[in-house]
Short mmCIF file of N, CA and C in Angstrom, two decimals:
data_model
loop_
_atom_site.label_atom_id
_atom_site.label_comp_id
_atom_site.label_asym_id
_atom_site.label_seq_id
_atom_site.Cartn_x
_atom_site.Cartn_y
_atom_site.Cartn_z
N MET A 441 -20.77 -23.11 1.91
CA MET A 441 -20.83 -22.13 0.80
C MET A 441 -19.86 -21.00 1.10
N PRO A 442 -19.03 -20.59 0.10
CA PRO A 442 -18.11 -19.50 0.34
C PRO A 442 -18.84 -18.20 0.58
N THR A 443 -18.26 -17.37 1.38
CA THR A 443 -18.78 -16.03 1.60
C THR A 443 -17.70 -15.03 1.28
N GLU A 444 -18.05 -13.73 1.33
CA GLU A 444 -17.08 -12.68 1.10
C GLU A 444 -16.28 -12.35 2.36
N GLN A 445 -16.51 -13.11 3.44
CA GLN A 445 -15.82 -12.83 4.68
C GLN A 445 -14.42 -13.43 4.63
N ALA A 446 -13.42 -12.66 5.11
CA ALA A 446 -12.06 -13.15 5.17
C ALA A 446 -11.83 -13.87 6.49
N THR A 447 -11.07 -14.94 6.45
CA THR A 447 -10.72 -15.66 7.66
C THR A 447 -9.20 -15.80 7.70
N THR A 448 -8.72 -16.51 8.70
CA THR A 448 -7.28 -16.72 8.79
C THR A 448 -6.79 -17.42 7.54
N PRO A 449 -5.71 -16.91 6.89
CA PRO A 449 -5.26 -17.51 5.64
C PRO A 449 -4.79 -18.94 5.85
N GLU A 450 -5.15 -19.80 4.93
CA GLU A 450 -4.76 -21.19 5.01
C GLU A 450 -4.55 -21.70 3.59
N ARG A 451 -3.31 -21.63 3.12
CA ARG A 451 -3.01 -22.06 1.76
C ARG A 451 -3.06 -23.58 1.68
N ARG A 452 -3.89 -24.12 0.79
CA ARG A 452 -3.98 -25.56 0.65
C ARG A 452 -3.21 -26.04 -0.57
N SER A 453 -2.88 -25.17 -1.46
CA SER A 453 -2.07 -25.53 -2.62
C SER A 453 -1.26 -24.31 -3.00
N ARG A 454 -0.25 -24.52 -3.81
CA ARG A 454 0.64 -23.43 -4.14
C ARG A 454 0.43 -22.98 -5.58
N LEU A 455 0.51 -21.68 -5.76
CA LEU A 455 0.50 -21.10 -7.09
C LEU A 455 1.91 -20.65 -7.41
N THR A 456 2.29 -20.72 -8.67
CA THR A 456 3.60 -20.20 -9.04
C THR A 456 3.58 -18.68 -8.87
N PRO A 457 4.73 -18.06 -8.65
CA PRO A 457 4.76 -16.60 -8.56
C PRO A 457 4.17 -15.92 -9.79
N GLU A 458 4.41 -16.50 -10.96
CA GLU A 458 3.88 -15.92 -12.20
C GLU A 458 2.36 -15.97 -12.22
N ARG A 459 1.79 -17.10 -11.79
CA ARG A 459 0.34 -17.23 -11.79
C ARG A 459 -0.29 -16.34 -10.73
N GLU A 460 0.37 -16.23 -9.58
CA GLU A 460 -0.15 -15.35 -8.53
C GLU A 460 -0.17 -13.91 -9.02
N ARG A 461 0.89 -13.51 -9.72
CA ARG A 461 0.94 -12.14 -10.24
C ARG A 461 -0.17 -11.90 -11.26
N GLU A 462 -0.43 -12.90 -12.10
CA GLU A 462 -1.53 -12.77 -13.07
C GLU A 462 -2.86 -12.54 -12.36
N LEU A 463 -3.08 -13.26 -11.28
CA LEU A 463 -4.32 -13.09 -10.52
C LEU A 463 -4.39 -11.70 -9.91
N TYR A 464 -3.29 -11.25 -9.33
CA TYR A 464 -3.26 -9.92 -8.72
C TYR A 464 -3.46 -8.84 -9.79
N ASP A 465 -2.85 -9.04 -10.95
CA ASP A 465 -3.04 -8.08 -12.05
C ASP A 465 -4.52 -7.97 -12.42
N ALA A 466 -5.20 -9.10 -12.45
CA ALA A 466 -6.62 -9.10 -12.78
C ALA A 466 -7.43 -8.34 -11.73
N VAL A 467 -7.08 -8.53 -10.46
CA VAL A 467 -7.78 -7.84 -9.38
C VAL A 467 -7.59 -6.33 -9.50
N ILE A 468 -6.35 -5.89 -9.71
CA ILE A 468 -6.06 -4.46 -9.80
C ILE A 468 -6.77 -3.84 -10.99
N ALA A 469 -6.76 -4.53 -12.12
CA ALA A 469 -7.43 -4.02 -13.31
C ALA A 469 -8.92 -3.83 -13.07
N LEU A 470 -9.55 -4.80 -12.41
CA LEU A 470 -10.98 -4.70 -12.14
C LEU A 470 -11.27 -3.62 -11.09
N LEU A 471 -10.40 -3.48 -10.11
CA LEU A 471 -10.58 -2.41 -9.12
C LEU A 471 -10.59 -1.05 -9.80
N ARG A 472 -9.69 -0.86 -10.75
CA ARG A 472 -9.64 0.42 -11.47
C ARG A 472 -10.92 0.63 -12.28
N GLU A 473 -11.46 -0.45 -12.81
CA GLU A 473 -12.62 -0.33 -13.69
C GLU A 473 -13.92 -0.12 -12.91
N VAL A 474 -14.12 -0.88 -11.84
CA VAL A 474 -15.44 -0.88 -11.20
C VAL A 474 -15.42 -0.47 -9.73
N GLY A 475 -14.24 -0.41 -9.10
CA GLY A 475 -14.18 -0.09 -7.68
C GLY A 475 -14.39 -1.32 -6.82
N TYR A 476 -14.13 -1.17 -5.53
CA TYR A 476 -14.19 -2.32 -4.63
C TYR A 476 -15.61 -2.86 -4.46
N GLU A 477 -16.56 -1.98 -4.23
CA GLU A 477 -17.91 -2.45 -3.91
C GLU A 477 -18.53 -3.27 -5.03
N ALA A 478 -18.27 -2.86 -6.28
CA ALA A 478 -18.86 -3.57 -7.42
C ALA A 478 -18.04 -4.77 -7.86
N LEU A 479 -16.87 -4.92 -7.30
CA LEU A 479 -16.00 -6.04 -7.66
C LEU A 479 -16.57 -7.34 -7.10
N THR A 480 -16.61 -8.39 -7.91
CA THR A 480 -17.11 -9.68 -7.45
C THR A 480 -16.08 -10.77 -7.71
N MET A 481 -16.17 -11.82 -6.94
CA MET A 481 -15.28 -12.96 -7.15
C MET A 481 -15.55 -13.62 -8.50
N ASP A 482 -16.80 -13.57 -8.95
CA ASP A 482 -17.10 -14.11 -10.28
C ASP A 482 -16.33 -13.35 -11.37
N ALA A 483 -16.30 -12.03 -11.25
CA ALA A 483 -15.60 -11.22 -12.24
C ALA A 483 -14.10 -11.49 -12.20
N ILE A 484 -13.55 -11.62 -10.99
CA ILE A 484 -12.12 -11.91 -10.86
C ILE A 484 -11.80 -13.26 -11.47
N ALA A 485 -12.61 -14.27 -11.17
CA ALA A 485 -12.37 -15.61 -11.72
C ALA A 485 -12.41 -15.59 -13.24
N ALA A 486 -13.37 -14.86 -13.80
CA ALA A 486 -13.48 -14.79 -15.25
C ALA A 486 -12.28 -14.07 -15.86
N ARG A 487 -11.87 -12.93 -15.26
CA ARG A 487 -10.75 -12.15 -15.80
C ARG A 487 -9.44 -12.94 -15.68
N ALA A 488 -9.29 -13.66 -14.58
CA ALA A 488 -8.04 -14.38 -14.33
C ALA A 488 -8.04 -15.78 -14.93
N ARG A 489 -9.17 -16.16 -15.51
CA ARG A 489 -9.30 -17.49 -16.11
C ARG A 489 -9.00 -18.60 -15.09
N THR A 490 -9.71 -18.52 -13.97
CA THR A 490 -9.57 -19.52 -12.93
C THR A 490 -10.94 -19.79 -12.34
N SER A 491 -11.00 -20.62 -11.33
CA SER A 491 -12.29 -20.93 -10.70
C SER A 491 -12.43 -20.15 -9.40
N LYS A 492 -13.68 -19.91 -9.01
CA LYS A 492 -13.92 -19.27 -7.72
C LYS A 492 -13.40 -20.15 -6.59
N ALA A 493 -13.47 -21.46 -6.76
CA ALA A 493 -12.99 -22.37 -5.73
C ALA A 493 -11.51 -22.14 -5.45
N THR A 494 -10.74 -21.91 -6.50
CA THR A 494 -9.31 -21.65 -6.34
C THR A 494 -9.10 -20.35 -5.57
N LEU A 495 -9.86 -19.33 -5.91
CA LEU A 495 -9.72 -18.04 -5.24
C LEU A 495 -10.06 -18.15 -3.76
N TYR A 496 -11.14 -18.81 -3.45
CA TYR A 496 -11.53 -18.95 -2.04
C TYR A 496 -10.54 -19.83 -1.28
N ARG A 497 -10.02 -20.86 -1.95
CA ARG A 497 -9.06 -21.73 -1.28
C ARG A 497 -7.79 -20.97 -0.91
N GLN A 498 -7.37 -20.07 -1.79
CA GLN A 498 -6.13 -19.33 -1.55
C GLN A 498 -6.32 -18.11 -0.66
N TRP A 499 -7.46 -17.39 -0.82
CA TRP A 499 -7.60 -16.10 -0.13
C TRP A 499 -8.86 -15.97 0.73
N GLN A 500 -9.72 -16.96 0.71
CA GLN A 500 -10.91 -17.02 1.57
C GLN A 500 -11.98 -15.98 1.26
N GLY A 501 -11.76 -15.07 0.35
CA GLY A 501 -12.79 -14.10 0.01
C GLY A 501 -12.21 -12.83 -0.59
N LYS A 502 -13.10 -11.95 -0.98
CA LYS A 502 -12.70 -10.72 -1.67
C LYS A 502 -11.80 -9.81 -0.84
N PRO A 503 -12.09 -9.56 0.45
CA PRO A 503 -11.23 -8.63 1.19
C PRO A 503 -9.76 -9.03 1.19
N ARG A 504 -9.47 -10.28 1.53
CA ARG A 504 -8.08 -10.71 1.61
C ARG A 504 -7.42 -10.70 0.24
N LEU A 505 -8.14 -11.10 -0.78
CA LEU A 505 -7.57 -11.12 -2.13
C LEU A 505 -7.22 -9.71 -2.59
N VAL A 506 -8.11 -8.76 -2.36
CA VAL A 506 -7.86 -7.38 -2.79
C VAL A 506 -6.69 -6.78 -2.03
N ILE A 507 -6.65 -6.96 -0.72
CA ILE A 507 -5.58 -6.37 0.08
C ILE A 507 -4.22 -6.95 -0.32
N HIS A 508 -4.16 -8.25 -0.55
CA HIS A 508 -2.90 -8.85 -0.95
C HIS A 508 -2.49 -8.43 -2.36
N ALA A 509 -3.45 -8.23 -3.23
CA ALA A 509 -3.12 -7.72 -4.56
C ALA A 509 -2.51 -6.33 -4.47
N LEU A 510 -3.10 -5.48 -3.65
CA LEU A 510 -2.55 -4.13 -3.46
C LEU A 510 -1.17 -4.18 -2.83
N ALA A 511 -0.99 -5.05 -1.85
CA ALA A 511 0.30 -5.14 -1.16
C ALA A 511 1.40 -5.62 -2.08
N HIS A 512 1.09 -6.55 -2.97
CA HIS A 512 2.11 -7.13 -3.83
C HIS A 512 2.39 -6.29 -5.07
N LEU A 513 1.37 -5.67 -5.61
CA LEU A 513 1.55 -4.96 -6.88
C LEU A 513 1.62 -3.45 -6.72
N ARG A 514 1.08 -2.89 -5.65
CA ARG A 514 1.06 -1.45 -5.48
C ARG A 514 1.53 -1.05 -4.08
N PRO A 515 2.72 -1.52 -3.66
CA PRO A 515 3.21 -1.08 -2.34
C PRO A 515 3.53 0.40 -2.35
N VAL A 516 3.48 1.02 -1.20
CA VAL A 516 3.72 2.46 -1.10
C VAL A 516 5.20 2.79 -1.07
N HIS A 517 6.04 1.91 -0.55
CA HIS A 517 7.50 2.10 -0.49
C HIS A 517 7.92 3.23 0.43
N LEU A 518 7.36 3.29 1.63
CA LEU A 518 7.79 4.31 2.58
C LEU A 518 9.18 4.03 3.15
N GLY A 519 9.73 2.85 2.88
CA GLY A 519 11.09 2.58 3.30
C GLY A 519 12.12 3.17 2.37
N GLY A 520 11.68 3.57 1.18
CA GLY A 520 12.60 4.15 0.21
C GLY A 520 13.72 3.20 -0.16
N ASP A 521 14.77 3.76 -0.74
CA ASP A 521 15.98 3.01 -1.08
C ASP A 521 17.09 3.46 -0.14
N ASP A 522 17.97 2.56 0.21
CA ASP A 522 19.09 2.91 1.09
C ASP A 522 20.16 3.61 0.25
N THR A 523 20.10 4.94 0.23
CA THR A 523 21.00 5.74 -0.60
C THR A 523 22.25 6.19 0.14
N GLY A 524 22.29 5.96 1.44
CA GLY A 524 23.44 6.39 2.22
C GLY A 524 23.22 7.68 2.98
N SER A 525 22.06 8.29 2.82
CA SER A 525 21.76 9.52 3.56
C SER A 525 20.26 9.63 3.79
N LEU A 526 19.89 10.34 4.87
CA LEU A 526 18.47 10.56 5.15
C LEU A 526 17.82 11.33 4.02
N ASP A 527 18.48 12.38 3.56
CA ASP A 527 17.93 13.19 2.48
C ASP A 527 17.69 12.33 1.23
N GLY A 528 18.67 11.54 0.86
CA GLY A 528 18.53 10.70 -0.33
C GLY A 528 17.45 9.65 -0.18
N ASP A 529 17.36 9.05 1.02
CA ASP A 529 16.33 8.04 1.25
C ASP A 529 14.93 8.64 1.12
N LEU A 530 14.76 9.87 1.65
CA LEU A 530 13.45 10.51 1.55
C LEU A 530 13.14 10.90 0.12
N ARG A 531 14.15 11.30 -0.65
CA ARG A 531 13.91 11.61 -2.07
C ARG A 531 13.45 10.36 -2.82
N SER A 532 13.97 9.21 -2.44
CA SER A 532 13.53 7.98 -3.10
C SER A 532 12.09 7.65 -2.73
N VAL A 533 11.68 7.97 -1.49
CA VAL A 533 10.28 7.81 -1.12
C VAL A 533 9.41 8.71 -1.98
N ALA A 534 9.84 9.95 -2.17
CA ALA A 534 9.08 10.88 -3.02
C ALA A 534 8.95 10.34 -4.43
N ARG A 535 10.01 9.76 -4.94
CA ARG A 535 9.96 9.22 -6.31
C ARG A 535 8.95 8.07 -6.41
N HIS A 536 9.00 7.15 -5.44
CA HIS A 536 8.06 6.02 -5.43
C HIS A 536 6.62 6.51 -5.28
N LEU A 537 6.40 7.47 -4.37
CA LEU A 537 5.05 7.97 -4.14
C LEU A 537 4.52 8.74 -5.34
N ALA A 538 5.40 9.46 -6.03
CA ALA A 538 4.96 10.20 -7.22
C ALA A 538 4.49 9.23 -8.31
N ALA A 539 5.18 8.11 -8.44
CA ALA A 539 4.75 7.10 -9.41
C ALA A 539 3.40 6.53 -9.01
N LEU A 540 3.22 6.30 -7.71
CA LEU A 540 1.93 5.81 -7.21
C LEU A 540 0.83 6.83 -7.48
N ALA A 541 1.15 8.10 -7.23
CA ALA A 541 0.16 9.16 -7.43
C ALA A 541 -0.27 9.25 -8.89
N GLN A 542 0.66 9.04 -9.78
CA GLN A 542 0.37 9.13 -11.21
C GLN A 542 -0.53 7.99 -11.66
N ASP A 543 -0.26 6.80 -11.13
CA ASP A 543 -0.95 5.61 -11.62
C ASP A 543 -2.20 5.23 -10.81
N ASP A 544 -2.13 5.39 -9.48
CA ASP A 544 -3.15 4.75 -8.65
C ASP A 544 -3.67 5.58 -7.50
N ALA A 545 -3.52 6.88 -7.55
CA ALA A 545 -4.04 7.70 -6.44
C ALA A 545 -5.55 7.51 -6.29
N GLY A 546 -6.27 7.46 -7.41
CA GLY A 546 -7.71 7.27 -7.35
C GLY A 546 -8.09 5.93 -6.75
N LEU A 547 -7.32 4.91 -7.10
CA LEU A 547 -7.58 3.58 -6.57
C LEU A 547 -7.41 3.57 -5.05
N HIS A 548 -6.33 4.15 -4.56
CA HIS A 548 -6.09 4.15 -3.12
C HIS A 548 -7.09 5.06 -2.40
N ALA A 549 -7.47 6.15 -3.04
CA ALA A 549 -8.47 7.03 -2.43
C ALA A 549 -9.81 6.31 -2.29
N SER A 550 -10.18 5.55 -3.32
CA SER A 550 -11.45 4.83 -3.25
C SER A 550 -11.41 3.76 -2.17
N MET A 551 -10.25 3.10 -2.01
CA MET A 551 -10.11 2.11 -0.95
C MET A 551 -10.19 2.77 0.41
N SER A 552 -9.63 3.98 0.54
CA SER A 552 -9.71 4.70 1.82
C SER A 552 -11.15 4.96 2.20
N HIS A 553 -11.99 5.27 1.21
CA HIS A 553 -13.41 5.50 1.48
C HIS A 553 -14.09 4.22 1.92
N VAL A 554 -13.78 3.11 1.25
CA VAL A 554 -14.43 1.84 1.57
C VAL A 554 -14.12 1.41 3.00
N VAL A 555 -12.85 1.55 3.42
CA VAL A 555 -12.48 1.02 4.73
C VAL A 555 -13.12 1.80 5.88
N MET A 556 -13.64 3.00 5.61
CA MET A 556 -14.31 3.74 6.66
C MET A 556 -15.64 3.10 7.05
N THR A 557 -16.21 2.32 6.14
CA THR A 557 -17.49 1.68 6.42
C THR A 557 -17.38 0.16 6.50
N ASN A 558 -16.23 -0.38 6.14
CA ASN A 558 -16.04 -1.84 6.15
C ASN A 558 -14.95 -2.15 7.17
N HIS A 559 -15.37 -2.47 8.40
CA HIS A 559 -14.43 -2.66 9.49
C HIS A 559 -13.45 -3.80 9.20
N GLU A 560 -13.95 -4.89 8.68
CA GLU A 560 -13.10 -6.05 8.40
C GLU A 560 -12.02 -5.70 7.40
N LEU A 561 -12.41 -5.03 6.34
CA LEU A 561 -11.45 -4.65 5.32
C LEU A 561 -10.42 -3.67 5.88
N GLY A 562 -10.90 -2.74 6.72
CA GLY A 562 -9.99 -1.78 7.32
C GLY A 562 -8.96 -2.43 8.20
N GLU A 563 -9.38 -3.38 9.02
CA GLU A 563 -8.43 -4.09 9.87
C GLU A 563 -7.40 -4.84 9.04
N MET A 564 -7.84 -5.45 7.98
CA MET A 564 -6.94 -6.20 7.12
C MET A 564 -5.96 -5.27 6.40
N LEU A 565 -6.46 -4.13 5.93
CA LEU A 565 -5.60 -3.17 5.25
C LEU A 565 -4.52 -2.65 6.20
N ARG A 566 -4.91 -2.37 7.43
CA ARG A 566 -3.93 -1.87 8.39
C ARG A 566 -2.88 -2.92 8.72
N GLU A 567 -3.28 -4.18 8.78
CA GLU A 567 -2.34 -5.24 9.11
C GLU A 567 -1.41 -5.58 7.94
N VAL A 568 -1.97 -5.70 6.74
CA VAL A 568 -1.20 -6.18 5.60
C VAL A 568 -0.46 -5.06 4.87
N LEU A 569 -1.07 -3.88 4.81
CA LEU A 569 -0.48 -2.77 4.05
C LEU A 569 0.14 -1.68 4.93
N ILE A 570 -0.61 -1.16 5.87
CA ILE A 570 -0.17 0.02 6.60
C ILE A 570 0.92 -0.30 7.61
N ARG A 571 0.75 -1.35 8.39
CA ARG A 571 1.76 -1.67 9.40
C ARG A 571 3.14 -1.90 8.79
N PRO A 572 3.27 -2.70 7.70
CA PRO A 572 4.61 -2.86 7.11
C PRO A 572 5.19 -1.55 6.58
N GLU A 573 4.34 -0.67 6.04
CA GLU A 573 4.85 0.61 5.55
C GLU A 573 5.35 1.48 6.70
N ARG A 574 4.63 1.49 7.81
CA ARG A 574 5.09 2.24 8.98
C ARG A 574 6.42 1.68 9.48
N GLU A 575 6.54 0.36 9.51
CA GLU A 575 7.78 -0.26 9.94
C GLU A 575 8.91 0.08 8.98
N ALA A 576 8.60 0.15 7.69
CA ALA A 576 9.62 0.49 6.70
C ALA A 576 10.10 1.93 6.89
N PHE A 577 9.18 2.85 7.20
CA PHE A 577 9.60 4.24 7.43
C PHE A 577 10.41 4.33 8.72
N ASP A 578 10.02 3.58 9.74
CA ASP A 578 10.82 3.52 10.96
C ASP A 578 12.24 3.06 10.65
N ALA A 579 12.36 2.06 9.77
CA ALA A 579 13.68 1.54 9.41
C ALA A 579 14.49 2.60 8.66
N LEU A 580 13.81 3.38 7.81
CA LEU A 580 14.49 4.47 7.10
C LEU A 580 15.08 5.46 8.11
N VAL A 581 14.30 5.83 9.11
CA VAL A 581 14.79 6.78 10.11
C VAL A 581 15.90 6.14 10.94
N GLN A 582 15.74 4.87 11.26
CA GLN A 582 16.77 4.18 12.05
C GLN A 582 18.10 4.14 11.29
N ARG A 583 18.04 4.00 9.97
CA ARG A 583 19.28 4.05 9.19
C ARG A 583 20.00 5.37 9.40
N ALA A 584 19.21 6.46 9.45
CA ALA A 584 19.81 7.78 9.68
C ALA A 584 20.42 7.87 11.07
N VAL A 585 19.76 7.27 12.06
CA VAL A 585 20.32 7.23 13.41
C VAL A 585 21.62 6.44 13.42
N ASP A 586 21.61 5.28 12.77
CA ASP A 586 22.79 4.42 12.74
C ASP A 586 23.96 5.10 12.03
N ARG A 587 23.66 5.94 11.04
CA ARG A 587 24.72 6.66 10.32
C ARG A 587 25.22 7.88 11.09
N GLY A 588 24.54 8.23 12.17
CA GLY A 588 24.91 9.39 12.95
C GLY A 588 24.30 10.69 12.45
N GLU A 589 23.36 10.62 11.51
CA GLU A 589 22.71 11.83 11.00
C GLU A 589 21.69 12.37 12.01
N LEU A 590 21.12 11.47 12.80
CA LEU A 590 20.19 11.85 13.86
C LEU A 590 20.70 11.27 15.16
N ALA A 591 20.56 12.03 16.25
CA ALA A 591 21.06 11.56 17.54
C ALA A 591 20.23 10.40 18.07
N ARG A 592 18.94 10.41 17.76
CA ARG A 592 18.03 9.36 18.23
C ARG A 592 16.82 9.35 17.31
N LYS A 593 15.95 8.36 17.48
CA LYS A 593 14.73 8.32 16.69
C LYS A 593 13.83 9.47 17.11
N PRO A 594 13.49 10.39 16.20
CA PRO A 594 12.68 11.55 16.58
C PRO A 594 11.22 11.18 16.85
N ALA A 595 10.58 11.96 17.70
CA ALA A 595 9.16 11.74 17.97
C ALA A 595 8.32 11.91 16.72
N ALA A 596 8.78 12.73 15.79
CA ALA A 596 8.01 12.99 14.56
C ALA A 596 7.98 11.81 13.61
N THR A 597 8.80 10.79 13.87
CA THR A 597 8.84 9.62 12.99
C THR A 597 7.46 9.04 12.76
N ASP A 598 6.66 8.99 13.81
CA ASP A 598 5.34 8.35 13.73
C ASP A 598 4.38 9.10 12.81
N TYR A 599 4.71 10.34 12.46
CA TYR A 599 3.78 11.16 11.68
C TYR A 599 4.26 11.45 10.26
N CYS A 600 5.57 11.44 10.05
CA CYS A 600 6.10 11.95 8.78
C CYS A 600 5.75 11.07 7.58
N GLY A 601 5.78 9.76 7.75
CA GLY A 601 5.39 8.90 6.65
C GLY A 601 3.94 9.13 6.25
N GLY A 602 3.08 9.27 7.26
CA GLY A 602 1.67 9.53 6.98
C GLY A 602 1.44 10.86 6.30
N ILE A 603 2.26 11.86 6.62
CA ILE A 603 2.13 13.16 5.95
C ILE A 603 2.35 13.01 4.45
N LEU A 604 3.34 12.23 4.07
CA LEU A 604 3.64 12.05 2.65
C LEU A 604 2.54 11.25 1.95
N VAL A 605 2.04 10.22 2.61
CA VAL A 605 0.96 9.44 2.01
C VAL A 605 -0.29 10.29 1.85
N GLN A 606 -0.63 11.07 2.87
CA GLN A 606 -1.81 11.92 2.79
C GLN A 606 -1.67 12.98 1.71
N ALA A 607 -0.45 13.42 1.47
CA ALA A 607 -0.24 14.39 0.39
C ALA A 607 -0.62 13.78 -0.96
N VAL A 608 -0.30 12.50 -1.13
CA VAL A 608 -0.67 11.81 -2.38
C VAL A 608 -2.18 11.69 -2.51
N LEU A 609 -2.85 11.39 -1.41
CA LEU A 609 -4.30 11.19 -1.45
C LEU A 609 -5.06 12.51 -1.53
N ASN A 610 -4.54 13.54 -0.87
CA ASN A 610 -5.29 14.79 -0.74
C ASN A 610 -5.07 15.78 -1.87
N ARG A 611 -3.91 15.74 -2.53
CA ARG A 611 -3.68 16.79 -3.52
C ARG A 611 -4.68 16.75 -4.67
N PRO A 612 -5.06 15.59 -5.19
CA PRO A 612 -6.09 15.60 -6.24
C PRO A 612 -7.40 16.24 -5.77
N LEU A 613 -7.75 16.02 -4.49
CA LEU A 613 -8.98 16.59 -3.94
C LEU A 613 -8.85 18.10 -3.75
N CYS A 614 -7.73 18.54 -3.20
CA CYS A 614 -7.57 19.95 -2.84
C CYS A 614 -7.14 20.82 -4.02
N ASP A 615 -6.27 20.29 -4.88
CA ASP A 615 -5.70 21.09 -5.96
C ASP A 615 -6.09 20.63 -7.36
N GLY A 616 -6.70 19.45 -7.45
CA GLY A 616 -7.14 18.96 -8.76
C GLY A 616 -6.03 18.40 -9.62
N VAL A 617 -4.85 18.15 -9.04
CA VAL A 617 -3.72 17.59 -9.79
C VAL A 617 -3.05 16.53 -8.93
N PRO A 618 -2.29 15.61 -9.55
CA PRO A 618 -1.60 14.59 -8.77
C PRO A 618 -0.45 15.19 -7.96
N ALA A 619 -0.04 14.48 -6.94
CA ALA A 619 1.14 14.86 -6.17
C ALA A 619 2.38 14.45 -6.95
N THR A 620 3.12 15.43 -7.46
CA THR A 620 4.31 15.16 -8.25
C THR A 620 5.52 14.95 -7.35
N GLU A 621 6.60 14.45 -7.94
CA GLU A 621 7.83 14.27 -7.18
C GLU A 621 8.33 15.61 -6.63
N SER A 622 8.23 16.66 -7.43
CA SER A 622 8.66 17.98 -6.99
C SER A 622 7.82 18.45 -5.80
N TYR A 623 6.52 18.25 -5.88
CA TYR A 623 5.62 18.64 -4.79
C TYR A 623 5.97 17.89 -3.51
N LEU A 624 6.21 16.60 -3.62
CA LEU A 624 6.54 15.79 -2.45
C LEU A 624 7.91 16.18 -1.89
N ASN A 625 8.85 16.51 -2.77
CA ASN A 625 10.16 16.96 -2.29
C ASN A 625 10.04 18.29 -1.55
N ASP A 626 9.12 19.16 -1.99
CA ASP A 626 8.90 20.41 -1.26
C ASP A 626 8.39 20.14 0.16
N ILE A 627 7.51 19.15 0.29
CA ILE A 627 7.01 18.78 1.61
C ILE A 627 8.13 18.20 2.46
N ILE A 628 8.99 17.41 1.84
CA ILE A 628 10.14 16.86 2.56
C ILE A 628 11.04 17.99 3.06
N ASP A 629 11.29 18.98 2.20
CA ASP A 629 12.18 20.09 2.57
C ASP A 629 11.59 20.97 3.67
N THR A 630 10.32 21.27 3.54
CA THR A 630 9.72 22.27 4.45
C THR A 630 9.10 21.67 5.70
N VAL A 631 8.76 20.38 5.65
CA VAL A 631 8.05 19.77 6.79
C VAL A 631 8.81 18.57 7.36
N VAL A 632 9.05 17.57 6.52
CA VAL A 632 9.51 16.28 7.02
C VAL A 632 10.94 16.35 7.58
N LEU A 633 11.87 16.89 6.81
CA LEU A 633 13.25 16.97 7.30
C LEU A 633 13.35 17.84 8.54
N HIS A 634 12.64 18.94 8.52
CA HIS A 634 12.64 19.82 9.70
C HIS A 634 12.12 19.08 10.93
N ALA A 635 11.02 18.36 10.75
CA ALA A 635 10.43 17.64 11.89
C ALA A 635 11.36 16.54 12.40
N LEU A 636 11.99 15.82 11.51
CA LEU A 636 12.86 14.72 11.92
C LEU A 636 14.13 15.23 12.60
N ARG A 637 14.64 16.35 12.12
CA ARG A 637 15.89 16.85 12.67
C ARG A 637 15.73 17.65 13.95
N HIS A 638 14.53 18.15 14.19
CA HIS A 638 14.36 19.07 15.31
C HIS A 638 13.32 18.63 16.34
N SER A 639 12.68 17.49 16.14
CA SER A 639 11.68 17.04 17.11
C SER A 639 12.35 16.25 18.22
#
């Protein structure tokens, strides 16, 4: 009998990219409507017009399906775009994060709450979502090193990406408004660039 526990992924059949996106769209829509705890595989199967057997065969349960839906449809983009400069790359991160803040800050905040009490989901989120984003921000900083903008990878690298993500999650709580691109650029100017250039 299937359970909600995630196991090592083992794809037994292939879905087309279009069909996979439809399934992920259904998951994200339901997450927005009911939240993670109330989300069920039955509801996902009904919304996506598929069988629970297909969902379990592909993702082994709700945790893996939800995390992969978030990773594919709502990435954070801490790697930014390669604009040719550290400043430009960070501005592109601000632009991506501002779009996330406008559309899905509540969704990500609710997931942050869930992972504090769901160890399995937290481990999966860190592996599938957070680790690649950290690596992407490391690559952004390394591009600046390679261009000669920074002498070496700064110690602050490990913290600056998280500062920007936390700004997206915390501003609605602290100020009652989303983190805008202008707000994030202010953080880049006053905190992130200073830390990267001088740490």
